Amino acid sequence: MAEKTRADEQVANTLRDAILAGEFPAGTDLPGERELSTRLGVSRLTLRAAVARLEGEGLLRPVHGSGTRVLDYRQTGGVELIAHLVALGATTGDAVPLLAGLLELRRLLAIEAIGLAAERSTDDERVGLRALVLRQSRLVDDPPAYVSADLALARALAAASHNTALVLVANTLTRMLERQPGVAAAFMADTAGTLSFYGRVLDLIEQGDGNAARRFARVLIERLDRQIIDRLGGAPGYGATRAEREAS
Amino acid sequence: MAEKTRADEQVANTLRDAILAGEFPAGTDLPGERELSTRLGVSRLTLRAAVARLEGEGLLRPVHGSGTRVLDYRQTGGVELIAHLVALGATTGDAVPLLAGLLELRRLLAIEAIGLAAERSTDDERVGLRALVLRQSRLVDDPPAYVSADLALARALAAASHNTALVLVANTLTRMLERQPGVAAAFMADTAGTLSFYGRVLDLIEQGDGNAARRFARVLIERLDRQIIDRLGGAPGYGATRAEREAS
DNA sequence: CACCCGCAACTGGTTGAACCAGTTCGAGGT
DNA sequence: ACCTCGAACTGGTTCAACCAGTTGCGGGTG
């Protein structure tokens, strides 16, 4: 199979998986760059580029003169890792709680973006959102394009919130999902329900009542998310209260 | 002042600022690596390491054989950029809306983390949160340490939510703020109010009623955030440079 | 004239070897 | 027993060369 990705990216993927899988335990040092690079069959410079990537993701911290520390992703890992964790968990069976958490986060952000969009969006932005939903509705038979359209809509919604921080979070998350189509696909609920939900959300945004939009969006996204979790064979204990957890 | 940071990091900072300031407009190509590296006084390899960093942040996209595209951070930039945008905006006067958006995001995440912590946290985690608040309360006279303690508390709270996605977002945001102490400082509200708020939040978390905790947290964080915005917006040097603010 | 084919001459991607600069730790002197 | 200092690690940086895509121009060909 022909590889089109760059060498340092492939090496970064390999190393990331190894680290997340615990092959290089947190707190220890990575093997030396010279050794590791030959072991992976690339030059030291390529290895270094991969290490730099993972440093940016909060997985590694090179220490001049000493070694390259492996960090605990639970303490320092960035959001981009979630998709990799899910993909990795898919092979070991504990992807569902991770996906549930990711849905929880997305729901949170989506609700607020919707509320803010109702309060702040411009006419042009609302027209644009309509167009995006329409376009997406025509792609139900082309799953990859459908997913991509869904992510584009999420970005547009964030933009309509006029909150730059929200926009950038949306960028990070959608970019992550675009690179992990499998994870993104697990996200999609039934298309009919989703699209009709989008339509009604746009109505509420157009009415300009942020809190009404938030309330409505919360109820419906929770319903859609529940569908997704159930379809995945929901983990017992997902969304459970403390009392319920302690009882089990 | 002695520079301890690595060369590629400094170059990345320089380039990032230039891009965010519009010196390299989105949609255009960066100057060739060979030219740019000599212009910046580093080797081409170091320049490439910097470019790789910025690629990870969604600011650049190198195209083999063609050039290095400058992207529009509003469409592809990651969350990490917010602090840089704020710092940059502090010199041009439009930092306040950015900070307001960042506060909005933090509030959103904090409220949910608090609610989930009430529903899911373990005894150990709650004890740990108490200890962190106590420690923070003893650092009110050491602003940098206080800020750092505040960020540590935020991470612990996210961990207590038992939502890995939330944890990783918190990691990304706190890491960003740790690297931009000035931006983090702008975040801090009056210490007495904040600490008493933390105490009451912990009480609610211990009572295990997530929704009550969410409601209460929303009201109080909104109040604290408004204080912060008023302080920034009402001050004589609204959005002024640090020098101007200190002069008043 | 219009087309298109292919060959420079760009661009970024990768490499090896060499050297700089920190950190660690133990051999050897006191 | 204690310092000290230097060798032998570690990562950081550079150079010069070459590989590999893209682009566009110029010369052929219909």
Coordinates of C-alpha atoms (C1' of nucleotides) in Angstrom, one line a residue:
Chain A
M1 CA 0.0 0.0 0.0
A2 CA 1.4 3.3 -1.1
E3 CA 2.0 5.7 1.7
K4 CA 1.4 9.4 0.9
T5 CA 1.9 10.7 4.4
R6 CA 5.3 12.2 5.3
A7 CA 7.8 10.0 7.1
D8 CA 7.9 12.1 10.3
E9 CA 4.1 11.9 10.5
Q10 CA 4.1 8.1 10.2
V11 CA 6.8 7.9 12.8
A12 CA 4.8 10.2 15.1
N13 CA 1.8 7.9 14.7
T14 CA 3.8 4.8 15.5
L15 CA 5.4 6.4 18.5
R16 CA 2.1 7.9 19.7
D17 CA 0.3 4.6 19.5
A18 CA 3.2 3.0 21.4
I19 CA 3.1 5.6 24.1
L20 CA -0.7 5.6 24.5
A21 CA -0.6 1.8 24.6
G22 CA 1.8 2.0 27.5
E23 CA 4.8 0.5 25.7
F24 CA 6.8 3.5 26.9
P25 CA 5.5 4.0 30.4
A26 CA 5.0 7.6 31.6
G27 CA 7.8 8.8 33.7
T28 CA 10.5 6.8 31.9
D29 CA 12.8 8.0 29.2
L30 CA 12.5 7.2 25.5
P31 CA 15.4 5.3 24.1
G32 CA 18.1 7.6 22.7
E33 CA 17.4 9.4 19.5
R34 CA 20.2 7.7 17.7
E35 CA 19.1 4.2 18.7
L36 CA 15.4 4.9 18.2
S37 CA 15.9 6.3 14.8
T38 CA 17.8 3.3 13.5
R39 CA 15.3 1.0 15.2
L40 CA 12.4 2.7 13.3
G41 CA 14.4 2.9 10.1
V42 CA 14.5 6.6 9.6
S43 CA 17.1 9.3 10.0
R44 CA 17.7 10.9 13.4
L45 CA 16.3 14.2 12.0
T46 CA 13.0 12.6 10.9
L47 CA 12.7 11.0 14.3
R48 CA 13.3 14.4 15.9
A49 CA 10.5 15.9 13.8
A50 CA 8.2 13.2 15.1
V51 CA 9.3 13.8 18.6
A52 CA 8.6 17.5 18.2
R53 CA 5.0 16.7 17.0
L54 CA 4.4 14.6 20.1
E55 CA 5.9 17.3 22.3
G56 CA 3.3 19.6 20.9
E57 CA 0.6 17.1 21.8
G58 CA 1.9 17.0 25.4
L59 CA 3.2 13.4 25.2
L60 CA 6.9 13.9 25.3
R61 CA 9.3 16.4 26.8
P62 CA 12.9 16.3 25.6
V63 CA 15.5 17.4 28.2
H64 CA 18.7 18.6 26.7
G65 CA 21.6 16.5 27.9
S66 CA 19.4 14.0 29.8
G67 CA 16.8 12.3 27.6
T68 CA 13.3 12.4 26.3
R69 CA 10.8 12.1 29.1
V70 CA 7.5 10.2 28.4
L71 CA 4.7 12.2 30.0
D72 CA 1.3 11.0 31.3
Y73 CA -1.2 12.0 28.7
R74 CA -3.9 12.2 31.4
Q75 CA -1.9 15.1 33.0
T76 CA -0.5 16.9 30.0
G77 CA -2.1 15.5 26.8
G78 CA -3.9 17.8 24.5
V79 CA -7.4 17.4 23.1
E80 CA -6.2 16.2 19.8
L81 CA -5.4 12.9 21.5
I82 CA -9.0 11.9 22.2
A83 CA -9.5 10.6 18.7
H84 CA -6.4 8.5 18.9
L85 CA -7.4 7.2 22.2
V86 CA -10.8 6.2 20.8
A87 CA -9.3 4.6 17.8
L88 CA -6.9 2.7 20.1
G89 CA -9.7 1.8 22.5
A90 CA -11.7 0.4 19.6
T91 CA -9.3 -2.5 19.5
T92 CA -9.2 -3.1 23.2
G93 CA -12.9 -2.6 23.9
D94 CA -13.0 0.5 26.0
A95 CA -13.8 3.0 23.4
V96 CA -17.3 3.6 24.5
P97 CA -16.6 5.7 27.7
L98 CA -14.2 7.8 25.7
L99 CA -16.7 8.4 23.0
A100 CA -19.3 9.2 25.6
G101 CA -17.1 11.8 27.1
L102 CA -16.4 13.3 23.7
L103 CA -20.1 13.4 22.9
E104 CA -20.6 15.1 26.3
L105 CA -18.0 17.7 25.3
R106 CA -19.4 18.3 21.9
R107 CA -22.9 18.7 23.3
L108 CA -21.7 21.3 25.7
L109 CA -20.0 23.3 23.0
A110 CA -22.7 22.9 20.5
I111 CA -25.4 24.1 22.9
E112 CA -23.5 27.2 23.8
A113 CA -22.6 27.9 20.2
I114 CA -26.3 27.6 19.3
G115 CA -27.3 29.9 22.1
L116 CA -24.7 32.5 21.2
A117 CA -25.5 32.2 17.5
A118 CA -29.1 33.0 18.3
E119 CA -28.0 36.1 20.2
R120 CA -25.2 37.3 18.0
S121 CA -25.3 35.9 14.5
T122 CA -25.7 38.1 11.4
D123 CA -28.2 37.6 8.6
D124 CA -25.4 36.4 6.3
E125 CA -24.3 33.8 8.8
R126 CA -27.8 32.5 9.2
V127 CA -28.2 32.2 5.5
G128 CA -24.9 30.4 5.3
L129 CA -26.0 27.9 7.9
R130 CA -29.2 27.2 6.0
A131 CA -27.2 26.5 2.9
L132 CA -24.9 24.2 4.7
V133 CA -27.7 22.1 6.2
L134 CA -29.3 21.9 2.7
R135 CA -26.1 20.8 1.2
Q136 CA -25.6 18.2 3.9
S137 CA -29.1 16.9 3.4
R138 CA -28.2 16.0 -0.2
L139 CA -25.2 14.0 0.9
V140 CA -26.9 11.3 3.0
D141 CA -25.9 8.6 0.5
D142 CA -22.2 9.6 0.6
P143 CA -21.1 9.0 4.2
P144 CA -17.7 10.5 4.0
A145 CA -19.0 13.6 2.3
Y146 CA -21.9 13.7 4.8
V147 CA -19.5 13.6 7.8
S148 CA -17.3 16.3 6.2
A149 CA -20.4 18.5 5.7
D150 CA -21.4 17.9 9.3
L151 CA -18.0 19.1 10.5
A152 CA -18.2 22.1 8.2
L153 CA -21.6 23.0 9.7
A154 CA -20.1 22.7 13.2
R155 CA -17.4 25.1 12.3
A156 CA -19.9 27.5 10.8
L157 CA -22.0 27.4 13.9
A158 CA -19.0 28.2 16.0
A159 CA -18.2 31.1 13.8
A160 CA -21.8 32.4 14.1
S161 CA -21.3 32.4 17.9
H162 CA -18.8 35.2 17.4
N163 CA -16.7 33.7 20.1
T164 CA -13.1 33.2 18.9
A165 CA -12.3 30.7 21.6
L166 CA -15.2 28.6 20.7
V167 CA -14.2 28.8 17.0
L168 CA -10.7 27.6 17.7
V169 CA -11.9 24.7 19.9
A170 CA -14.3 23.7 17.1
N171 CA -11.3 23.9 14.6
T172 CA -9.2 21.6 16.8
L173 CA -12.0 19.1 17.2
T174 CA -13.1 19.0 13.6
R175 CA -9.6 18.8 12.3
M176 CA -9.0 15.9 14.6
L177 CA -12.2 14.1 13.4
E178 CA -11.3 14.8 9.8
R179 CA -8.1 12.9 10.3
Q180 CA -9.9 10.0 12.0
P181 CA -12.9 9.3 9.7
G182 CA -13.6 6.2 11.6
V183 CA -14.1 8.0 14.9
A184 CA -16.1 10.7 13.2
A185 CA -18.4 8.1 11.7
A186 CA -19.1 6.6 15.1
F187 CA -20.4 10.1 16.0
M188 CA -23.1 10.3 13.4
A189 CA -26.6 9.6 14.6
D190 CA -29.5 8.7 12.3
T191 CA -29.5 11.2 9.5
A192 CA -33.2 12.0 9.3
G193 CA -33.4 12.9 13.0
T194 CA -30.2 14.9 12.8
L195 CA -31.2 16.9 9.8
S196 CA -34.7 17.7 11.1
F197 CA -33.0 18.7 14.4
Y198 CA -30.7 21.1 12.5
G199 CA -33.7 22.7 10.7
R200 CA -35.4 23.4 14.0
V201 CA -32.3 24.7 15.6
L202 CA -31.9 27.2 12.7
D203 CA -35.5 28.3 13.2
L204 CA -34.7 29.0 16.9
I205 CA -31.5 30.8 16.0
E206 CA -33.5 33.0 13.6
Q207 CA -35.9 33.8 16.3
G208 CA -33.0 35.2 18.3
D209 CA -33.9 33.7 21.7
G210 CA -30.7 32.3 22.9
N211 CA -32.0 30.5 26.0
A212 CA -34.9 28.9 24.2
A213 CA -32.4 27.7 21.6
R214 CA -30.1 26.3 24.3
R215 CA -32.9 24.5 26.1
F216 CA -34.3 22.9 22.9
A217 CA -30.8 22.0 21.7
R218 CA -29.9 20.4 25.0
V219 CA -32.9 18.1 24.9
L220 CA -32.5 17.0 21.4
I221 CA -28.7 16.5 21.4
E222 CA -29.0 14.5 24.5
R223 CA -31.5 12.3 22.8
L224 CA -29.3 11.9 19.7
D225 CA -26.3 11.2 21.8
R226 CA -28.2 8.6 23.8
Q227 CA -29.0 6.9 20.5
I228 CA -25.4 6.8 19.6
I229 CA -24.3 5.4 22.9
D230 CA -27.0 2.8 22.8
R231 CA -26.1 1.8 19.3
L232 CA -22.5 1.3 20.4
G233 CA -23.7 -1.1 23.1
G234 CA -23.6 1.4 25.9
A235 CA -21.3 0.9 28.7
P236 CA -23.0 0.2 32.0
G237 CA -22.4 3.2 34.2
Y238 CA -22.3 5.8 31.5
G239 CA -23.8 9.0 32.7
A240 CA -24.6 7.4 36.0
T241 CA -24.8 9.5 39.1
R242 CA -22.5 9.0 42.0
A243 CA -25.2 7.2 43.9
E244 CA -25.8 4.8 41.1
R245 CA -22.1 4.1 40.7
E246 CA -21.6 3.4 44.4
A247 CA -24.6 1.1 44.4
S248 CA -23.2 -1.1 41.8
Chain B
M1 CA 17.8 38.5 29.3
A2 CA 19.3 35.1 28.7
E3 CA 17.3 32.9 26.3
K4 CA 16.9 29.4 27.4
T5 CA 14.2 28.4 24.9
R6 CA 15.2 26.4 21.9
A7 CA 15.9 28.0 18.6
D8 CA 13.1 26.4 16.7
E9 CA 10.7 27.6 19.4
Q10 CA 11.8 31.1 19.1
V11 CA 11.5 31.0 15.4
A12 CA 8.0 29.5 15.7
N13 CA 7.0 32.4 18.0
T14 CA 8.4 35.0 15.6
L15 CA 6.6 33.4 12.6
R16 CA 3.4 32.9 14.6
D17 CA 3.3 36.5 15.6
A18 CA 4.0 37.6 12.0
I19 CA 1.2 35.4 10.7
L20 CA -1.3 36.4 13.3
A21 CA -0.5 40.0 12.7
G22 CA -1.2 39.5 9.0
E23 CA 2.3 40.0 7.7
F24 CA 1.9 36.8 5.8
P25 CA -1.7 37.0 4.6
A26 CA -3.8 33.8 4.7
G27 CA -4.0 32.2 1.3
T28 CA -0.5 33.2 0.2
D29 CA 2.7 31.2 0.3
L30 CA 5.4 31.7 2.8
P31 CA 8.8 32.6 1.3
G32 CA 10.8 29.6 0.4
E33 CA 12.4 27.7 3.2
R34 CA 15.9 28.5 2.0
E35 CA 15.3 32.2 1.8
L36 CA 13.3 32.5 5.0
S37 CA 15.8 30.5 7.0
T38 CA 18.7 32.8 6.1
R39 CA 16.4 35.9 6.6
L40 CA 15.7 34.7 10.2
G41 CA 19.3 33.7 10.8
V42 CA 18.9 30.0 11.4
S43 CA 19.5 26.9 9.4
R44 CA 16.9 25.6 7.1
L45 CA 16.4 22.6 9.4
T46 CA 15.6 24.8 12.4
L47 CA 13.2 26.8 10.2
R48 CA 11.5 23.5 9.2
A49 CA 11.1 22.5 12.9
A50 CA 9.3 25.8 13.5
V51 CA 7.1 25.3 10.5
A52 CA 6.2 21.9 11.7
R53 CA 5.1 23.4 15.0
L54 CA 2.9 25.9 13.3
E55 CA 1.6 23.2 11.1
G56 CA 0.5 21.4 14.2
E57 CA -1.3 24.6 15.4
G58 CA -3.2 24.9 12.1
L59 CA -1.4 28.0 10.8
L60 CA 0.6 26.5 7.9
R61 CA 0.3 23.7 5.4
P62 CA 3.5 22.8 3.5
V63 CA 2.8 21.4 0.1
H64 CA 5.6 19.3 -1.3
G65 CA 6.9 20.8 -4.5
S66 CA 4.8 23.9 -4.4
G67 CA 5.3 26.0 -1.2
T68 CA 4.1 26.5 2.3
R69 CA 0.5 27.8 2.4
V70 CA -0.5 30.3 5.1
L71 CA -3.9 29.3 6.5
D72 CA -6.6 31.4 8.0
Y73 CA -6.4 30.8 11.7
R74 CA -10.1 31.5 12.0
Q75 CA -10.8 28.5 9.9
T76 CA -8.1 26.1 10.9
G77 CA -6.3 27.4 14.0
G78 CA -6.3 25.4 17.2
V79 CA -7.2 26.4 20.7
E80 CA -3.6 27.0 21.7
L81 CA -3.7 30.1 19.6
I82 CA -6.1 32.0 21.8
A83 CA -3.5 33.1 24.3
H84 CA -1.2 34.3 21.6
L85 CA -4.1 36.2 20.0
V86 CA -4.9 37.8 23.4
A87 CA -1.3 38.7 24.0
L88 CA -1.1 40.2 20.5
G89 CA -4.4 42.0 20.9
A90 CA -3.1 43.6 24.1
T91 CA -0.8 45.7 22.0
T92 CA -3.4 46.7 19.5
G93 CA -6.3 47.2 21.9
D94 CA -8.8 44.4 21.0
A95 CA -7.8 41.9 23.6
V96 CA -11.0 42.3 25.6
P97 CA -13.4 40.6 23.3
L98 CA -11.0 37.7 23.0
L99 CA -10.6 37.4 26.7
A100 CA -14.3 37.6 27.1
G101 CA -14.7 34.7 24.7
L102 CA -12.1 32.7 26.6
L103 CA -13.8 33.4 29.9
E104 CA -17.1 32.2 28.3
L105 CA -15.4 29.0 27.2
R106 CA -13.8 28.4 30.6
R107 CA -17.1 29.1 32.4
L108 CA -18.8 26.5 30.2
L109 CA -16.2 23.9 30.8
A110 CA -15.9 24.6 34.5
I111 CA -19.6 24.4 35.1
E112 CA -19.9 21.0 33.5
A113 CA -16.7 19.7 35.2
I114 CA -18.2 20.8 38.5
G115 CA -21.5 19.1 37.7
L116 CA -19.9 15.9 36.6
A117 CA -17.6 16.0 39.6
A118 CA -20.6 16.2 41.9
E119 CA -22.1 13.1 40.1
R120 CA -19.0 11.0 39.7
S121 CA -16.0 12.0 41.8
T122 CA -14.5 9.6 44.3
D123 CA -13.8 10.4 47.9
D124 CA -10.1 10.6 47.2
E125 CA -10.6 13.1 44.5
R126 CA -12.8 15.3 46.7
V127 CA -10.2 15.2 49.4
G128 CA -7.6 16.2 46.9
L129 CA -9.6 19.1 45.7
R130 CA -10.0 20.4 49.2
A131 CA -6.2 20.2 49.7
L132 CA -5.6 22.1 46.5
V133 CA -7.9 24.9 47.5
L134 CA -6.3 25.1 50.9
R135 CA -2.8 25.2 49.3
Q136 CA -4.0 27.9 46.8
S137 CA -5.4 30.0 49.7
R138 CA -1.9 30.2 51.2
L139 CA -0.4 31.6 48.0
V140 CA -2.4 34.8 47.6
D141 CA 0.7 36.8 48.2
D142 CA 2.7 35.0 45.5
P143 CA 0.8 35.8 42.2
P144 CA 2.7 33.4 39.9
A145 CA 2.3 30.5 42.4
Y146 CA -1.3 31.4 42.9
V147 CA -2.0 31.3 39.2
S148 CA -0.2 28.0 38.9
A149 CA -2.2 26.6 41.8
D150 CA -5.4 27.8 40.2
L151 CA -4.6 26.0 37.0
A152 CA -3.7 22.9 38.9
L153 CA -7.1 23.0 40.6
A154 CA -8.7 23.4 37.2
R155 CA -7.0 20.2 36.0
A156 CA -7.9 18.3 39.2
L157 CA -11.5 19.4 38.8
A158 CA -11.5 18.1 35.2
A159 CA -10.0 14.8 36.4
A160 CA -12.7 14.5 39.0
S161 CA -15.3 14.8 36.2
H162 CA -14.2 11.4 34.9
N163 CA -14.5 12.7 31.4
T164 CA -11.3 12.2 29.4
A165 CA -12.3 14.6 26.8
L166 CA -12.8 17.3 29.4
V167 CA -9.5 16.4 31.0
L168 CA -7.6 16.8 27.8
V169 CA -9.3 20.2 27.0
A170 CA -8.3 21.3 30.4
N171 CA -4.8 20.2 29.8
T172 CA -4.6 22.1 26.6
L173 CA -6.0 25.3 28.1
T174 CA -3.9 25.2 31.3
R175 CA -0.7 24.4 29.4
M176 CA -1.4 27.4 27.1
L177 CA -2.0 29.7 30.1
E178 CA 1.1 28.4 31.9
R179 CA 3.1 29.5 28.9
Q180 CA 1.5 32.9 28.8
P181 CA 1.5 34.1 32.4
G182 CA 0.4 37.5 31.4
V183 CA -2.8 36.2 29.9
A184 CA -3.4 33.9 32.8
A185 CA -3.0 36.8 35.2
A186 CA -5.7 38.8 33.4
F187 CA -7.9 35.9 34.2
M188 CA -7.7 36.0 38.0
A189 CA -10.6 37.7 39.8
D190 CA -10.4 38.9 43.4
T191 CA -8.8 36.2 45.5
A192 CA -11.2 36.4 48.4
G193 CA -14.3 36.0 46.3
T194 CA -12.7 33.2 44.2
L195 CA -11.5 31.2 47.2
S196 CA -14.8 31.4 49.0
F197 CA -16.5 30.4 45.8
Y198 CA -14.3 27.4 45.5
G199 CA -15.1 26.4 49.0
R200 CA -18.8 26.5 48.4
V201 CA -18.4 24.6 45.1
L202 CA -16.6 21.8 47.0
D203 CA -19.5 21.7 49.4
L204 CA -21.9 21.2 46.6
I205 CA -19.7 18.6 44.9
E206 CA -19.7 16.7 48.2
Q207 CA -23.5 16.8 48.4
G208 CA -23.5 15.0 45.1
D209 CA -26.2 17.0 43.4
G210 CA -24.8 17.8 40.0
N211 CA -27.5 20.1 38.8
A212 CA -27.5 22.1 42.0
A213 CA -23.8 22.5 41.7
R214 CA -24.1 23.5 38.1
R215 CA -26.7 26.1 38.8
F216 CA -24.8 27.6 41.7
A217 CA -21.5 27.5 39.8
R218 CA -23.0 29.3 36.8
V219 CA -24.3 32.2 38.8
L220 CA -21.0 32.7 40.7
I221 CA -18.7 32.3 37.8
E222 CA -20.7 34.7 35.8
R223 CA -20.4 37.2 38.6
L224 CA -16.6 36.7 38.8
D225 CA -16.2 36.9 35.1
R226 CA -18.2 40.1 34.9
Q227 CA -15.9 41.5 37.5
I228 CA -12.9 40.6 35.3
I229 CA -14.4 42.1 32.2
D230 CA -15.4 45.3 34.0
R231 CA -12.0 45.6 35.4
L232 CA -10.5 45.3 32.0
G233 CA -13.1 47.4 30.3
G234 CA -13.6 50.0 32.9
A235 CA -10.0 50.7 33.6
P236 CA -8.5 53.9 32.2
G237 CA -6.3 51.9 29.9
Y238 CA -9.0 49.7 28.3
G239 CA -7.0 47.2 26.4
A240 CA -3.9 49.3 26.9
T241 CA -0.4 48.0 26.7
R242 CA 1.2 46.8 29.9
A243 CA 3.2 50.0 30.1
E244 CA 0.2 52.2 29.9
R245 CA -1.7 50.1 32.4
E246 CA 1.2 50.3 34.9
A247 CA 1.4 54.1 34.4
S248 CA -2.1 54.7 35.6
Chain C
dC1 C1' -2.5 29.3 -34.8
dA2 C1' -3.7 26.2 -30.9
dC3 C1' -2.3 22.5 -28.5
dC4 C1' 0.5 19.6 -25.7
dC5 C1' 4.5 17.5 -24.3
dG6 C1' 8.6 17.4 -21.8
dC7 C1' 12.4 19.5 -19.6
dA8 C1' 14.3 22.8 -16.4
dA9 C1' 14.0 25.2 -12.3
dC10 C1' 11.7 26.0 -8.7
dT11 C1' 9.3 24.0 -4.2
dG12 C1' 9.4 21.1 0.2
dG13 C1' 11.2 16.2 2.2
dT14 C1' 15.1 13.3 3.8
dT15 C1' 19.6 12.1 4.7
dG16 C1' 24.5 11.5 6.9
dA17 C1' 28.1 13.2 9.3
dA18 C1' 29.8 16.4 12.1
dC19 C1' 29.9 19.4 15.9
dC20 C1' 27.8 22.2 19.9
dA21 C1' 25.8 22.1 24.5
dG22 C1' 23.8 20.4 28.4
dT23 C1' 23.6 16.3 32.2
dT24 C1' 25.2 12.4 34.6
dC25 C1' 28.2 9.7 37.1
dG26 C1' 32.1 7.5 38.5
dA27 C1' 37.4 7.4 38.8
dG28 C1' 40.7 9.4 41.1
dG29 C1' 42.8 12.8 44.0
dT30 C1' 42.6 15.1 48.6
Chain D
dA1 C1' 34.6 10.2 53.3
dC2 C1' 34.4 13.9 50.4
dC3 C1' 34.9 16.7 46.6
dT4 C1' 36.2 17.5 41.7
dC5 C1' 36.6 17.2 37.1
dG6 C1' 36.3 15.0 33.0
dA7 C1' 34.6 11.3 29.9
dA8 C1' 30.7 9.6 28.0
dC9 C1' 26.4 9.8 27.6
dT10 C1' 22.0 12.8 26.3
dG11 C1' 19.5 16.2 23.1
dG12 C1' 20.2 20.7 19.9
dT13 C1' 22.0 22.7 15.6
dT14 C1' 24.3 23.0 11.4
dC15 C1' 26.0 21.9 6.7
dA16 C1' 25.8 20.2 2.2
dA17 C1' 23.9 17.1 -0.7
dC18 C1' 20.4 14.7 -2.7
dC19 C1' 15.4 12.9 -3.4
dA20 C1' 10.8 14.0 -4.8
dG21 C1' 7.0 16.5 -6.0
dT22 C1' 4.9 21.0 -8.9
dT23 C1' 4.9 24.5 -11.9
dG24 C1' 5.5 26.8 -16.0
dC25 C1' 7.9 27.9 -20.0
dG26 C1' 9.5 26.9 -24.5
dG27 C1' 9.7 24.2 -28.5
dG28 C1' 7.8 21.1 -31.1
dT29 C1' 3.6 19.1 -33.6
dG30 C1' -1.2 18.9 -35.2

